Coordinates of C-alpha atoms in Angstrom, one line a residue:
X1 CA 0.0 0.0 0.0
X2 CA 1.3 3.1 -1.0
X3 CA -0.7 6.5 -0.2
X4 CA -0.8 9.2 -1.1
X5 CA -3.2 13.1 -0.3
X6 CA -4.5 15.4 -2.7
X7 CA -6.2 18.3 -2.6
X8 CA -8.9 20.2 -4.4
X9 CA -9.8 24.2 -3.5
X10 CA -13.4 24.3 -3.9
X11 CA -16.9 26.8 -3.4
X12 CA -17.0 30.2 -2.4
X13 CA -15.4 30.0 0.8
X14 CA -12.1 28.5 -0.4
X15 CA -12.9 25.0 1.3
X16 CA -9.7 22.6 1.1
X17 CA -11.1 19.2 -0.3
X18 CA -9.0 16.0 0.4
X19 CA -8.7 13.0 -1.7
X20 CA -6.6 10.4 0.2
X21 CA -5.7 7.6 -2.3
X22 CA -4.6 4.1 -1.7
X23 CA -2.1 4.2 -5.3
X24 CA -1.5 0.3 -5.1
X25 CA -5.9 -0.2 -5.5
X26 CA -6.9 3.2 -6.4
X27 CA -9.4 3.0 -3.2
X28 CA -10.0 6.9 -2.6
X29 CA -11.4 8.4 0.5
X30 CA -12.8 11.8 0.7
X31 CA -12.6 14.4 3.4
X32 CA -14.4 17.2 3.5
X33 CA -16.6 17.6 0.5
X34 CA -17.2 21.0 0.3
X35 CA -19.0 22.7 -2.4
X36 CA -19.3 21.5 -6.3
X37 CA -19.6 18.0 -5.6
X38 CA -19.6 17.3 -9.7
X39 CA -16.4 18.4 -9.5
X40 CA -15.3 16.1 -6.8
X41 CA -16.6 13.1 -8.6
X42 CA -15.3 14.3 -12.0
X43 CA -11.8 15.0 -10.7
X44 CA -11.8 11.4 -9.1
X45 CA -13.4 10.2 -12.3
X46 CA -10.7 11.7 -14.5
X47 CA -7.8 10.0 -11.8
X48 CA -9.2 6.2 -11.9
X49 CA -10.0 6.7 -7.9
X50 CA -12.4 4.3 -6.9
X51 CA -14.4 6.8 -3.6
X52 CA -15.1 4.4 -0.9
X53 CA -16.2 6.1 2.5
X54 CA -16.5 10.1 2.6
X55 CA -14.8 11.5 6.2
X56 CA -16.2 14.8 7.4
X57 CA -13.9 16.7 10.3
X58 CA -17.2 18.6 11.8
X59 CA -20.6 19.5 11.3
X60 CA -19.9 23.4 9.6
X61 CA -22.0 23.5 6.4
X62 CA -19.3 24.6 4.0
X63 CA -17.3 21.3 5.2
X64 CA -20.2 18.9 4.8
X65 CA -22.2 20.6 2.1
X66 CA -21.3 18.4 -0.8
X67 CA -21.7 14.8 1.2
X68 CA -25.1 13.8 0.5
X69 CA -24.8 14.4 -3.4
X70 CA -21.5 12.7 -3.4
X71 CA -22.6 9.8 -1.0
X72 CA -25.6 8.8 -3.4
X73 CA -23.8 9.3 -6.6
X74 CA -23.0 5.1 -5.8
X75 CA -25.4 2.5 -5.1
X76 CA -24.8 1.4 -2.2
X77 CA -24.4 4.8 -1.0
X78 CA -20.9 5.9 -0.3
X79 CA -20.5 5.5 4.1
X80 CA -20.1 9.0 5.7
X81 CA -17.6 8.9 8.8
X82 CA -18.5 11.7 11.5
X83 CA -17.9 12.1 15.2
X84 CA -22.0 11.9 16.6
X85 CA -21.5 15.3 18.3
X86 CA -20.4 16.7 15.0
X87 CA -23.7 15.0 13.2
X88 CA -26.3 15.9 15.9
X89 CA -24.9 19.9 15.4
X90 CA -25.0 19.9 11.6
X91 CA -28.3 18.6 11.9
X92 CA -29.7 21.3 13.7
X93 CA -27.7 24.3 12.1
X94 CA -28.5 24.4 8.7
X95 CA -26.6 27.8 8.3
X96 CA -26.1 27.9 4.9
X97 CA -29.7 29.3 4.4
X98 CA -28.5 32.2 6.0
X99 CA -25.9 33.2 3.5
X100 CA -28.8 32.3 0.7
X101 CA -27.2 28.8 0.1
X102 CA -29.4 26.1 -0.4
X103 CA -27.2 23.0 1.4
X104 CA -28.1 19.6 1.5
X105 CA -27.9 17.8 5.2
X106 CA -25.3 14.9 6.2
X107 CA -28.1 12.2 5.3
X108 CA -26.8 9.7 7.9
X109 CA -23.8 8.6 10.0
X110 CA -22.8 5.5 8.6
X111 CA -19.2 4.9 10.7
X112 CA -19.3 7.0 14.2
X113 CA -15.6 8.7 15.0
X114 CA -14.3 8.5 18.3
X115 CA -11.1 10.0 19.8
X116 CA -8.6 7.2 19.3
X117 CA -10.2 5.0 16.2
X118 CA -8.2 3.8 14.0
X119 CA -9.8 4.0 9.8
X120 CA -8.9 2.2 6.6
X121 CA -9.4 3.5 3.0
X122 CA -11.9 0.4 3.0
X123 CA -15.3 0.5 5.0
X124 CA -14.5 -1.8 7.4
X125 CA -10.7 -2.5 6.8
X126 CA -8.8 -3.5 9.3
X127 CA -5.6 -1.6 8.5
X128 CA -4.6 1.0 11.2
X129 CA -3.5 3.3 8.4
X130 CA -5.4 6.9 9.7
X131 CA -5.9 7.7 13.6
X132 CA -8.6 10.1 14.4
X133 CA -8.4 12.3 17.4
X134 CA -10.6 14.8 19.1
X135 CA -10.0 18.5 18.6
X136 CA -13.0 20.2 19.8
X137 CA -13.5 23.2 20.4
X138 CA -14.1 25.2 16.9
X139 CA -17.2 23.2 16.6
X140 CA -18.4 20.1 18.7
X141 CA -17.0 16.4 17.4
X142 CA -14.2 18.3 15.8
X143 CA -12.0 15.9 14.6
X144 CA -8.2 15.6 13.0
X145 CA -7.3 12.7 10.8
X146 CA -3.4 11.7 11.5
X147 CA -1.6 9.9 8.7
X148 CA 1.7 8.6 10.1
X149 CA 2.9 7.0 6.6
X150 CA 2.4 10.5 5.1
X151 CA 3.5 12.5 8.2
X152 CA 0.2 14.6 7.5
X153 CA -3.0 15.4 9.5
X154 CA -5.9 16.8 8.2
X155 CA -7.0 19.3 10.9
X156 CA -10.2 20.7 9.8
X157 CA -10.9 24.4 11.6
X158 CA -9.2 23.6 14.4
X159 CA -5.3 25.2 13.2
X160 CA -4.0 27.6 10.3
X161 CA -1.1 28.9 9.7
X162 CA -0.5 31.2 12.3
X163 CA -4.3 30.8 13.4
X164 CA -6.8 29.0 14.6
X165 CA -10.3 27.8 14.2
X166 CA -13.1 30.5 15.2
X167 CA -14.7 30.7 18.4
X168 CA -17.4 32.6 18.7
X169 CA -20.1 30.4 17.0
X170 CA -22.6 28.6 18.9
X171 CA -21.4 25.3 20.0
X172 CA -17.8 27.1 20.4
X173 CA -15.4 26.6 22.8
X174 CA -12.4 28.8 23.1
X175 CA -10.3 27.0 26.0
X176 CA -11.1 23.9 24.9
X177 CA -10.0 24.1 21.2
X178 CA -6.7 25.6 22.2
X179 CA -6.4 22.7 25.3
X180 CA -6.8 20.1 22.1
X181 CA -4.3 21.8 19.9
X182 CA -1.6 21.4 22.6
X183 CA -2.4 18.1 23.9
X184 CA -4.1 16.7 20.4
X185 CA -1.9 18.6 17.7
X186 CA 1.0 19.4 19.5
X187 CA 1.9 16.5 20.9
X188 CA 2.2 15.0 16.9
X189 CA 6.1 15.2 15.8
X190 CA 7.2 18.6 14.5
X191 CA 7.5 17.3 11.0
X192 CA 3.9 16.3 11.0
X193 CA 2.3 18.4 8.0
X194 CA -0.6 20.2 9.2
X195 CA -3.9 20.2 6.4
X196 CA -6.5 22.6 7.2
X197 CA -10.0 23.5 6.3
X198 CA -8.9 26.4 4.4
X199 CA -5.7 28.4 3.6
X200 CA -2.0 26.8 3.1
X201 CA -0.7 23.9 5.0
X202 CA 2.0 24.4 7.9
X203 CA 3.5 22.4 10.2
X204 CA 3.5 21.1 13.9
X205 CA 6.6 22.7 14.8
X206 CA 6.1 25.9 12.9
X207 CA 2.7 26.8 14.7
X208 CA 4.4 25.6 18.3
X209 CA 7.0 28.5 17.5
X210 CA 5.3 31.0 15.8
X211 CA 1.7 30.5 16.3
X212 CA 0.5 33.7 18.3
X213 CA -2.4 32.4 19.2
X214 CA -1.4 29.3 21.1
X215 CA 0.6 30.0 23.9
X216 CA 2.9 28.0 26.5

């Protein structure tokens, strides 16, 4: 098995798409279909991935807004991965409407993510290939997706470069997202390439130097 990431910049807000591929089988997972799910299915299409589960990080629309079309493009529907607290909030916060979007729901939780869980590319695999851990706090059942063969993590909201996930949305939680960047993100090896939602990637020990936000 040889993996490898990918990413696609997607919608209106500039949402950072994953597609983490399997090269030996061409099994695909997706993380965080945003917006223009055609174009996630073309651009796999085009690459001879084969899309197997979709993983979401948390329940913000513009991170979740392109499962449901993606999901049911396959019979059997694709299996969406979400922390429960991270479901039962997208469920009741349709916020997209707001912004005059029109944003389809996470249809169901297929696989539920817990703090510690390890995932394969394959529904139900039992490789330990992808570790999920809990960095609440931006958004309840916030979750990062560590890839130690890659030396990567997909981090969702929770870090930029030089930044961090917003607080001051319901569900937030200030202390608590920066206590699960230093003990969840922090603690990963200073190599580890940091993936967010949005913006450029960094990396662990940049953001432990430089990162004004996160102190001591």
């Amino acid at each position: 098995m040889t993996l490898s990431i990918h990413l696609a910049v997607l919608g209106p807000l500039g949402n950072n798409v994953y597609f983490l591929v399997d090269d030996d089988s061409g099994d695909c997972v997706l993380i965080d279909p945003s917006f223009e799910p055609q174009t996630q299915l073309r651009l796999a299409s085009e690459q001879g991935w084969q899309l197997r589960q979709i993983w979401l990080t948390h329940g913000h629309y513009d991170h979740t807004a392109g499962a449901k079309t993606v999901s049911e493009a396959f019979s059997p529907p694709l299996p969406i991965a979400m922390h429960p607290d991270g479901f039962a909030w997208a469920e009741t916060h349709p916020e997209g409407m707001e912004m005059g979007m029109k944003v389809d729901p996470v249809p169901r939780l297929d696989i539920p993510l817990t703090h510690g869980l390890w995932l394969d590319v394959l529904p139900g695999g039992s490789r330990k290939i992808v570790e999920v851990r809990d960095v609440s706090g931006h958004n309840p059942g916030s979750v990062l997706f560590y890839i130690p063969e890659l030396e990567m993590a997909v981090v969702g909201d929770a870090i930029f470069k030089g930044s961090i996930g917003r607080t001051d949305f319901e569900g937030s939680d200030h202390a608590l997202l920066l206590k699960n960047i230093r003990e969840q993100i922090y603690t990963l090896p200073d190599g580890t390439t940091l993936l967010p939602g949005h913006g450029p990637a960094t990396t662990v020990g940049f953001e432990k130097t430089n990162n004004p936000f996160v102190r001591g």
